[in-house]
Amino acid sequence: MSLIPKKGTVYVVDDDEAVRDSLQWLLEGKDYRVKCFDSAESFLSRFDPREVACLIADIRMDGMSGLDLQDRLMERKSPLPIVFITGHGDVPMAVTTMKKGAMDFIEKPFKEDELIALVERMLDQARSAFSHHQEQASRDALLSRLTTREAQVLERIVAGRLNKQIADDLGISIKTVEAHRANIMEKLNANTVADLLKIALGANSTGAAKA
């Protein structure tokens, strides 16, 4: 077994066994980890969204098509980069997939160097998206520790409101606002207001806070 780390995982979804075998042989030869599926349905049932990976899928397949597969992944808000394999006459369909976010498409018969270049681009994007997702998840986990009132105070701190203004907004005393601020700083592991803003503004919303 090779001790050299794999470059990344490439999912291959195609109902043509010869195409799957060809892609697997090519990509494993370039030290990628390859997972093949003979249908979109099979892929969706076993796809691990936590894995840094990319997807090569045939645009036309029996059962769920490549377009349908892309729609399902979009519904799941999956950041998985996709490139589609197209046959003659499928270019208009491929253009549609790119408008929905696919990185590119390759026509059969595809060129080896072009495919490898595409895979590298997709995995670079996947690593970036995964890193962003991890940071977001970390921020969301911190924000989920806040009570509803603390979240309301934080929202106003981010908006630049002063303690007295926050107290007036929420109908509480300034001392209570100060106590909430201290709790917020502690729960979010923030040493400064700048730290606090980075955490709050980096998150999608403070709606993750609990009651």
Coordinates of C-alpha atoms in Angstrom, one line a residue:
M1 CA 0.0 0.0 0.0
S2 CA 1.3 3.5 -0.9
L3 CA 2.2 5.6 2.1
I4 CA 1.8 8.8 0.0
P5 CA -1.4 10.6 0.9
K6 CA -4.1 10.6 -1.7
K7 CA -4.7 13.9 -3.5
G8 CA -8.4 13.8 -2.8
T9 CA -11.6 11.9 -3.5
V10 CA -13.3 11.9 -6.9
Y11 CA -16.9 10.5 -7.1
V12 CA -17.7 9.1 -10.5
V13 CA -21.4 8.6 -11.4
D14 CA -22.1 6.9 -14.8
D15 CA -24.3 4.0 -15.8
D16 CA -21.7 2.9 -18.4
E17 CA -19.4 0.4 -16.7
A18 CA -16.6 1.0 -19.4
V19 CA -16.6 4.7 -18.7
R20 CA -16.5 4.1 -14.9
D21 CA -13.6 1.7 -15.3
S22 CA -11.7 4.0 -17.6
L23 CA -12.0 7.0 -15.3
Q24 CA -11.1 4.9 -12.2
W25 CA -8.0 3.6 -13.9
L26 CA -7.0 7.0 -15.1
L27 CA -7.6 8.9 -11.8
E28 CA -6.2 6.2 -9.5
G29 CA -3.1 6.3 -11.7
K30 CA -2.7 9.9 -10.7
D31 CA -3.1 9.1 -7.0
Y32 CA -6.7 10.2 -6.5
R33 CA -9.1 8.2 -4.3
V34 CA -12.0 7.2 -6.6
K35 CA -15.5 6.0 -5.7
C36 CA -17.7 4.8 -8.6
F37 CA -21.5 4.6 -8.7
D38 CA -23.7 3.2 -11.5
S39 CA -26.6 5.5 -10.8
A40 CA -27.4 8.9 -9.2
E41 CA -29.7 7.2 -6.8
S42 CA -26.9 4.9 -5.5
F43 CA -24.5 7.9 -5.2
L44 CA -27.0 9.9 -3.2
S45 CA -27.7 7.1 -0.8
R46 CA -23.9 6.7 0.0
F47 CA -22.5 10.2 -0.5
D48 CA -20.7 11.6 2.5
P49 CA -21.1 15.4 2.6
R50 CA -18.3 15.7 5.1
E51 CA -15.7 14.5 2.7
V52 CA -13.5 16.9 0.7
A53 CA -14.3 15.6 -2.8
C54 CA -15.6 16.4 -6.3
L55 CA -18.0 14.8 -8.7
I56 CA -17.8 13.6 -12.3
A57 CA -21.2 12.6 -13.5
D58 CA -22.7 11.6 -16.9
I59 CA -25.4 14.1 -17.9
R60 CA -27.6 11.3 -19.4
M61 CA -28.3 8.2 -17.3
D62 CA -31.1 5.7 -16.9
G63 CA -33.3 6.7 -14.0
M64 CA -32.2 10.0 -12.4
S65 CA -30.3 12.2 -14.9
G66 CA -27.2 14.2 -14.2
L67 CA -29.4 17.3 -14.2
D68 CA -31.7 15.8 -11.6
L69 CA -28.7 14.8 -9.5
Q70 CA -27.5 18.4 -9.6
D71 CA -30.9 19.6 -8.4
R72 CA -30.9 17.1 -5.5
L73 CA -27.5 18.3 -4.4
M74 CA -28.6 21.9 -4.6
E75 CA -31.6 21.1 -2.5
R76 CA -29.2 19.7 0.1
K77 CA -27.1 22.9 -0.2
S78 CA -24.1 20.7 -1.0
P79 CA -21.0 22.6 -2.1
L80 CA -19.7 19.6 -4.0
P81 CA -18.0 20.8 -7.2
I82 CA -19.4 19.0 -10.3
V83 CA -18.2 18.5 -13.8
F84 CA -20.5 16.7 -16.3
I85 CA -19.6 14.2 -19.0
T86 CA -21.6 14.9 -22.2
G87 CA -22.1 13.1 -25.4
H88 CA -22.8 14.5 -28.9
G89 CA -25.8 16.9 -28.8
D90 CA -25.8 17.3 -25.0
V91 CA -24.0 20.7 -25.0
P92 CA -27.2 22.8 -24.4
M93 CA -28.0 20.6 -21.4
A94 CA -24.4 21.1 -20.2
V95 CA -24.8 24.8 -20.4
T96 CA -27.9 24.6 -18.2
T97 CA -25.9 22.7 -15.6
M98 CA -23.2 25.4 -15.6
K99 CA -25.8 28.1 -15.1
K100 CA -26.8 26.2 -12.0
G101 CA -23.3 26.1 -10.7
A102 CA -21.5 23.2 -12.3
M103 CA -17.8 24.0 -12.8
D104 CA -17.6 22.7 -16.4
F105 CA -18.4 19.9 -18.8
I106 CA -16.3 17.6 -20.9
E107 CA -17.3 16.0 -24.2
K108 CA -16.8 12.4 -25.0
P109 CA -14.2 11.3 -25.9
F110 CA -12.4 13.5 -23.3
K111 CA -8.8 14.4 -23.2
E112 CA -6.8 13.0 -20.2
D113 CA -4.9 16.2 -19.5
E114 CA -8.1 18.4 -19.6
L115 CA -9.9 16.0 -17.2
I116 CA -7.0 16.0 -14.7
A117 CA -6.8 19.8 -14.8
L118 CA -10.6 20.0 -14.1
V119 CA -10.3 17.6 -11.2
E120 CA -7.5 19.7 -9.7
R121 CA -9.6 22.8 -10.0
M122 CA -12.6 21.1 -8.4
L123 CA -10.6 19.7 -5.5
D124 CA -9.1 23.2 -4.9
Q125 CA -12.6 24.6 -4.7
A126 CA -13.8 21.7 -2.5
R127 CA -11.0 22.3 0.0
S128 CA -11.8 26.0 0.1
A129 CA -15.5 25.3 0.6
F130 CA -14.9 22.7 3.3
S131 CA -12.6 25.1 5.2
H132 CA -15.3 27.8 5.0
H133 CA -18.0 25.3 6.1
Q134 CA -15.8 24.3 9.1
E135 CA -15.3 27.9 10.2
Q136 CA -19.1 28.6 9.8
A137 CA -20.0 25.5 11.8
S138 CA -17.6 26.6 14.6
R139 CA -19.1 30.1 14.7
D140 CA -22.6 28.6 14.7
A141 CA -21.7 26.3 17.6
L142 CA -20.5 29.3 19.6
L143 CA -23.6 31.4 18.8
S144 CA -25.9 28.5 19.7
R145 CA -24.6 28.9 23.3
L146 CA -26.3 32.3 23.6
T147 CA -29.8 32.8 25.1
T148 CA -32.4 34.7 23.2
R149 CA -31.7 37.9 25.2
E150 CA -28.0 37.6 24.7
A151 CA -28.5 37.2 21.0
Q152 CA -30.6 40.4 21.0
V153 CA -27.9 42.3 22.8
L154 CA -25.2 40.9 20.5
E155 CA -27.3 42.0 17.4
R156 CA -27.4 45.6 18.8
I157 CA -23.7 45.6 19.7
V158 CA -22.9 44.6 16.1
A159 CA -25.2 47.4 14.9
G160 CA -23.1 49.9 16.9
R161 CA -25.6 50.6 19.6
L162 CA -24.3 51.9 23.0
N163 CA -25.2 50.2 26.2
K164 CA -27.8 52.9 27.1
Q165 CA -29.4 52.6 23.7
I166 CA -29.5 48.8 24.0
A167 CA -31.1 49.1 27.4
D168 CA -33.7 51.4 26.0
D169 CA -34.3 49.1 23.0
L170 CA -34.9 46.1 25.2
G171 CA -36.5 47.7 28.2
I172 CA -33.8 46.6 30.6
S173 CA -31.2 48.3 32.8
I174 CA -27.8 49.3 31.7
K175 CA -26.3 47.0 34.4
T176 CA -28.2 44.1 32.9
V177 CA -26.9 45.0 29.4
E178 CA -23.3 45.0 30.9
A179 CA -23.9 41.6 32.4
H180 CA -25.2 40.2 29.1
R181 CA -22.1 41.7 27.3
A182 CA -19.8 40.0 29.8
N183 CA -21.6 36.7 29.3
I184 CA -21.5 37.0 25.5
M185 CA -17.8 37.7 25.6
E186 CA -17.2 34.7 27.7
K187 CA -19.4 32.3 25.8
L188 CA -18.0 33.3 22.4
N189 CA -14.4 33.2 23.7
A190 CA -13.9 36.8 22.6
N191 CA -11.3 39.0 24.3
T192 CA -12.2 42.2 22.5
V193 CA -15.1 43.8 20.7
A194 CA -13.2 43.2 17.5
D195 CA -13.2 39.5 18.2
L196 CA -16.9 39.6 18.9
L197 CA -17.6 41.3 15.6
K198 CA -15.5 38.8 13.7
I199 CA -17.5 35.9 15.1
A200 CA -20.9 37.6 14.7
L201 CA -20.4 39.0 11.3
G202 CA -18.8 35.8 10.0
A203 CA -22.0 33.9 10.8
N204 CA -25.1 33.8 8.6
S205 CA -27.2 35.2 11.4
T206 CA -27.7 35.3 15.1
G207 CA -30.9 33.3 14.5
A208 CA -29.1 30.2 15.7
A209 CA -29.4 31.4 19.3
K210 CA -31.6 29.4 21.5
A211 CA -34.3 30.5 23.9

